[in-house]
Amino acid sequence: VATAQAAGTFETLLAAAQAADLVSVLQSEGPFTVFAPTDEAFAKLPAGTVENLLKPENKDQLVEILTYHVVPGKVKAADVVKLDSAETANGSDVRIRVAGDTVYVNDARVVATDIGASNGVIHVVDTVILPN
């Protein structure tokens, strides 16, 4: 969480984590691998989606989406590219594919990798990954 705060490009993700009461979980020992959508990734969602998800009555849906971006364990980029899928913290799998030099998690393109955090690693994605 502190690493994402310092980056300054994850304000929406941090607000969502706070609304979902996941900040303390993400600050725990871990380790975690987080596929972190940027503010621009959240801005790609249809108008009103983020505001709607932040409402208290939609907390369960928000938790489901956010935990779909977290893989238990510390999975560095060199290991991610060897996988076809990974089980997320919400129990569902994400698809992983490599096309040339680009890695995709479902339809989200990984734009930065291996950002170290005290309890894991962050890979930045350009799209919010939505559970099926």
PDB file of C-alpha atoms in Angstrom:
ATOM      1  CA  VAL A   1       0.000   0.000   0.000  1.00  0.00           C
ATOM      2  CA  ALA A   2       2.802   2.432   0.890  1.00  0.00           C
ATOM      3  CA  THR A   3       4.572   1.624  -2.380  1.00  0.00           C
ATOM      4  CA  ALA A   4       1.399   2.348  -4.363  1.00  0.00           C
ATOM      5  CA  GLN A   5       0.834   5.573  -2.424  1.00  0.00           C
ATOM      6  CA  ALA A   6       4.368   6.751  -3.153  1.00  0.00           C
ATOM      7  CA  ALA A   7       3.943   6.097  -6.887  1.00  0.00           C
ATOM      8  CA  GLY A   8       1.075   8.605  -7.089  1.00  0.00           C
ATOM      9  CA  THR A   9      -0.670   6.861 -10.005  1.00  0.00           C
ATOM     10  CA  PHE A  10      -2.883   4.503  -8.010  1.00  0.00           C
ATOM     11  CA  GLU A  11      -5.236   6.907  -6.198  1.00  0.00           C
ATOM     12  CA  THR A  12      -8.379   5.142  -7.459  1.00  0.00           C
ATOM     13  CA  LEU A  13      -7.019   1.716  -6.536  1.00  0.00           C
ATOM     14  CA  LEU A  14      -6.129   2.947  -3.051  1.00  0.00           C
ATOM     15  CA  ALA A  15      -9.558   4.564  -2.602  1.00  0.00           C
ATOM     16  CA  ALA A  16     -11.186   1.314  -3.706  1.00  0.00           C
ATOM     17  CA  ALA A  17      -9.029  -0.738  -1.331  1.00  0.00           C
ATOM     18  CA  GLN A  18     -10.036   1.568   1.491  1.00  0.00           C
ATOM     19  CA  ALA A  19     -13.742   1.351   0.592  1.00  0.00           C
ATOM     20  CA  ALA A  20     -13.454  -2.447   0.483  1.00  0.00           C
ATOM     21  CA  ASP A  21     -11.653  -2.570   3.867  1.00  0.00           C
ATOM     22  CA  LEU A  22      -8.698  -4.308   2.202  1.00  0.00           C
ATOM     23  CA  VAL A  23      -5.929  -1.894   3.196  1.00  0.00           C
ATOM     24  CA  SER A  24      -5.004  -3.801   6.360  1.00  0.00           C
ATOM     25  CA  VAL A  25      -5.036  -7.098   4.452  1.00  0.00           C
ATOM     26  CA  LEU A  26      -2.748  -5.686   1.751  1.00  0.00           C
ATOM     27  CA  GLN A  27      -0.443  -4.279   4.423  1.00  0.00           C
ATOM     28  CA  SER A  28      -0.146  -7.659   6.145  1.00  0.00           C
ATOM     29  CA  GLU A  29       2.885  -9.914   5.896  1.00  0.00           C
ATOM     30  CA  GLY A  30       1.883 -11.510   2.583  1.00  0.00           C
ATOM     31  CA  PRO A  31       3.618 -12.137   0.336  1.00  0.00           C
ATOM     32  CA  PHE A  32       1.319 -10.926  -2.424  1.00  0.00           C
ATOM     33  CA  THR A  33       1.596 -10.274  -6.123  1.00  0.00           C
ATOM     34  CA  VAL A  34      -0.658  -7.389  -7.110  1.00  0.00           C
ATOM     35  CA  PHE A  35      -1.622  -6.624 -10.695  1.00  0.00           C
ATOM     36  CA  ALA A  36      -2.263  -2.943  -9.983  1.00  0.00           C
ATOM     37  CA  PRO A  37      -4.449  -0.938 -12.356  1.00  0.00           C
ATOM     38  CA  THR A  38      -3.442   2.697 -12.765  1.00  0.00           C
ATOM     39  CA  ASP A  39      -5.831   5.605 -12.391  1.00  0.00           C
ATOM     40  CA  GLU A  40      -5.997   5.663 -16.211  1.00  0.00           C
ATOM     41  CA  ALA A  41      -7.074   2.007 -16.183  1.00  0.00           C
ATOM     42  CA  PHE A  42      -9.978   2.834 -13.868  1.00  0.00           C
ATOM     43  CA  ALA A  43     -10.846   5.809 -16.096  1.00  0.00           C
ATOM     44  CA  LYS A  44     -11.419   3.376 -19.007  1.00  0.00           C
ATOM     45  CA  LEU A  45     -14.399   1.845 -17.189  1.00  0.00           C
ATOM     46  CA  PRO A  46     -17.831   3.101 -18.235  1.00  0.00           C
ATOM     47  CA  ALA A  47     -18.811   6.440 -16.692  1.00  0.00           C
ATOM     48  CA  GLY A  48     -20.085   6.069 -13.141  1.00  0.00           C
ATOM     49  CA  THR A  49     -18.694   2.542 -12.625  1.00  0.00           C
ATOM     50  CA  VAL A  50     -16.048   3.487 -10.072  1.00  0.00           C
ATOM     51  CA  GLU A  51     -18.396   5.782  -8.157  1.00  0.00           C
ATOM     52  CA  ASN A  52     -21.010   3.020  -8.077  1.00  0.00           C
ATOM     53  CA  LEU A  53     -18.504   0.417  -6.856  1.00  0.00           C
ATOM     54  CA  LEU A  54     -17.374   2.713  -4.043  1.00  0.00           C
ATOM     55  CA  LYS A  55     -20.870   2.815  -2.549  1.00  0.00           C
ATOM     56  CA  PRO A  56     -21.172   0.805   0.699  1.00  0.00           C
ATOM     57  CA  GLU A  57     -23.938  -1.373  -0.729  1.00  0.00           C
ATOM     58  CA  ASN A  58     -21.568  -2.585  -3.477  1.00  0.00           C
ATOM     59  CA  LYS A  59     -18.708  -3.515  -1.146  1.00  0.00           C
ATOM     60  CA  ASP A  60     -18.929  -7.272  -1.884  1.00  0.00           C
ATOM     61  CA  GLN A  61     -18.620  -6.674  -5.629  1.00  0.00           C
ATOM     62  CA  LEU A  62     -15.706  -4.288  -5.055  1.00  0.00           C
ATOM     63  CA  VAL A  63     -13.919  -6.849  -2.867  1.00  0.00           C
ATOM     64  CA  GLU A  64     -14.437  -9.490  -5.569  1.00  0.00           C
ATOM     65  CA  ILE A  65     -12.897  -7.235  -8.232  1.00  0.00           C
ATOM     66  CA  LEU A  66      -9.967  -6.085  -6.120  1.00  0.00           C
ATOM     67  CA  THR A  67      -9.048  -9.561  -4.872  1.00  0.00           C
ATOM     68  CA  TYR A  68      -9.101 -10.691  -8.527  1.00  0.00           C
ATOM     69  CA  HIS A  69      -5.999  -8.490  -8.941  1.00  0.00           C
ATOM     70  CA  VAL A  70      -4.079 -10.249  -6.135  1.00  0.00           C
ATOM     71  CA  VAL A  71      -2.220 -13.540  -6.390  1.00  0.00           C
ATOM     72  CA  PRO A  72      -0.981 -15.076  -3.134  1.00  0.00           C
ATOM     73  CA  GLY A  73       2.804 -15.383  -3.095  1.00  0.00           C
ATOM     74  CA  LYS A  74       5.561 -13.325  -4.666  1.00  0.00           C
ATOM     75  CA  VAL A  75       5.561 -13.985  -8.416  1.00  0.00           C
ATOM     76  CA  LYS A  76       8.253 -12.041 -10.267  1.00  0.00           C
ATOM     77  CA  ALA A  77       7.904 -11.232 -13.982  1.00  0.00           C
ATOM     78  CA  ALA A  78      10.376 -13.974 -14.961  1.00  0.00           C
ATOM     79  CA  ASP A  79       7.996 -16.495 -13.362  1.00  0.00           C
ATOM     80  CA  VAL A  80       4.755 -14.884 -14.574  1.00  0.00           C
ATOM     81  CA  VAL A  81       5.747 -15.400 -18.222  1.00  0.00           C
ATOM     82  CA  LYS A  82       6.053 -19.157 -17.611  1.00  0.00           C
ATOM     83  CA  LEU A  83       2.427 -19.427 -16.447  1.00  0.00           C
ATOM     84  CA  ASP A  84      -0.799 -19.922 -18.414  1.00  0.00           C
ATOM     85  CA  SER A  85      -2.947 -18.916 -15.460  1.00  0.00           C
ATOM     86  CA  ALA A  86      -2.779 -18.018 -11.788  1.00  0.00           C
ATOM     87  CA  GLU A  87      -5.269 -18.435  -8.968  1.00  0.00           C
ATOM     88  CA  THR A  88      -6.231 -15.100  -7.441  1.00  0.00           C
ATOM     89  CA  ALA A  89      -7.106 -14.249  -3.859  1.00  0.00           C
ATOM     90  CA  ASN A  90     -10.806 -14.398  -4.733  1.00  0.00           C
ATOM     91  CA  GLY A  91     -10.446 -18.043  -5.804  1.00  0.00           C
ATOM     92  CA  SER A  92     -10.841 -17.484  -9.547  1.00  0.00           C
ATOM     93  CA  ASP A  93      -8.080 -17.879 -12.115  1.00  0.00           C
ATOM     94  CA  VAL A  94      -6.691 -15.164 -14.378  1.00  0.00           C
ATOM     95  CA  ARG A  95      -5.343 -16.104 -17.806  1.00  0.00           C
ATOM     96  CA  ILE A  96      -1.750 -15.184 -18.547  1.00  0.00           C
ATOM     97  CA  ARG A  97      -0.399 -14.976 -22.072  1.00  0.00           C
ATOM     98  CA  VAL A  98       2.697 -13.605 -23.704  1.00  0.00           C
ATOM     99  CA  ALA A  99       2.602 -11.947 -27.128  1.00  0.00           C
ATOM    100  CA  GLY A 100       6.064 -10.918 -28.233  1.00  0.00           C
ATOM    101  CA  ASP A 101       7.495  -8.792 -25.440  1.00  0.00           C
ATOM    102  CA  THR A 102       4.086  -8.077 -23.920  1.00  0.00           C
ATOM    103  CA  VAL A 103       2.433  -9.961 -21.074  1.00  0.00           C
ATOM    104  CA  TYR A 104      -1.347  -9.928 -20.657  1.00  0.00           C
ATOM    105  CA  VAL A 105      -3.395 -10.850 -17.606  1.00  0.00           C
ATOM    106  CA  ASN A 106      -6.783 -11.613 -19.123  1.00  0.00           C
ATOM    107  CA  ASP A 107      -7.081  -8.572 -21.430  1.00  0.00           C
ATOM    108  CA  ALA A 108      -4.953  -6.228 -19.322  1.00  0.00           C
ATOM    109  CA  ARG A 109      -1.489  -5.398 -20.617  1.00  0.00           C
ATOM    110  CA  VAL A 110       1.302  -5.446 -18.050  1.00  0.00           C
ATOM    111  CA  VAL A 111       3.084  -2.100 -18.450  1.00  0.00           C
ATOM    112  CA  ALA A 112       5.595  -2.281 -15.575  1.00  0.00           C
ATOM    113  CA  THR A 113       6.913  -5.237 -13.620  1.00  0.00           C
ATOM    114  CA  ASP A 114       8.697  -6.228 -10.459  1.00  0.00           C
ATOM    115  CA  ILE A 115       8.026  -3.143  -8.361  1.00  0.00           C
ATOM    116  CA  GLY A 116       9.258  -4.314  -4.998  1.00  0.00           C
ATOM    117  CA  ALA A 117       7.131  -3.920  -1.904  1.00  0.00           C
ATOM    118  CA  SER A 118       7.890  -4.971   1.657  1.00  0.00           C
ATOM    119  CA  ASN A 119       5.337  -7.781   1.406  1.00  0.00           C
ATOM    120  CA  GLY A 120       5.483  -8.795  -2.248  1.00  0.00           C
ATOM    121  CA  VAL A 121       5.648  -7.424  -5.745  1.00  0.00           C
ATOM    122  CA  ILE A 122       3.530  -5.138  -7.936  1.00  0.00           C
ATOM    123  CA  HIS A 123       3.016  -5.463 -11.680  1.00  0.00           C
ATOM    124  CA  VAL A 124       1.231  -2.475 -13.222  1.00  0.00           C
ATOM    125  CA  VAL A 125      -1.629  -3.154 -15.659  1.00  0.00           C
ATOM    126  CA  ASP A 126      -3.355  -0.776 -18.067  1.00  0.00           C
ATOM    127  CA  THR A 127      -6.872  -2.174 -17.605  1.00  0.00           C
ATOM    128  CA  VAL A 128      -9.024  -3.156 -14.629  1.00  0.00           C
ATOM    129  CA  ILE A 129      -9.300  -6.945 -14.648  1.00  0.00           C
ATOM    130  CA  LEU A 130     -12.923  -7.965 -14.144  1.00  0.00           C
ATOM    131  CA  PRO A 131     -13.895 -11.442 -12.926  1.00  0.00           C
ATOM    132  CA  ASN A 132     -15.990 -13.484 -15.360  1.00  0.00           C
TER     133      ASN A 132
END
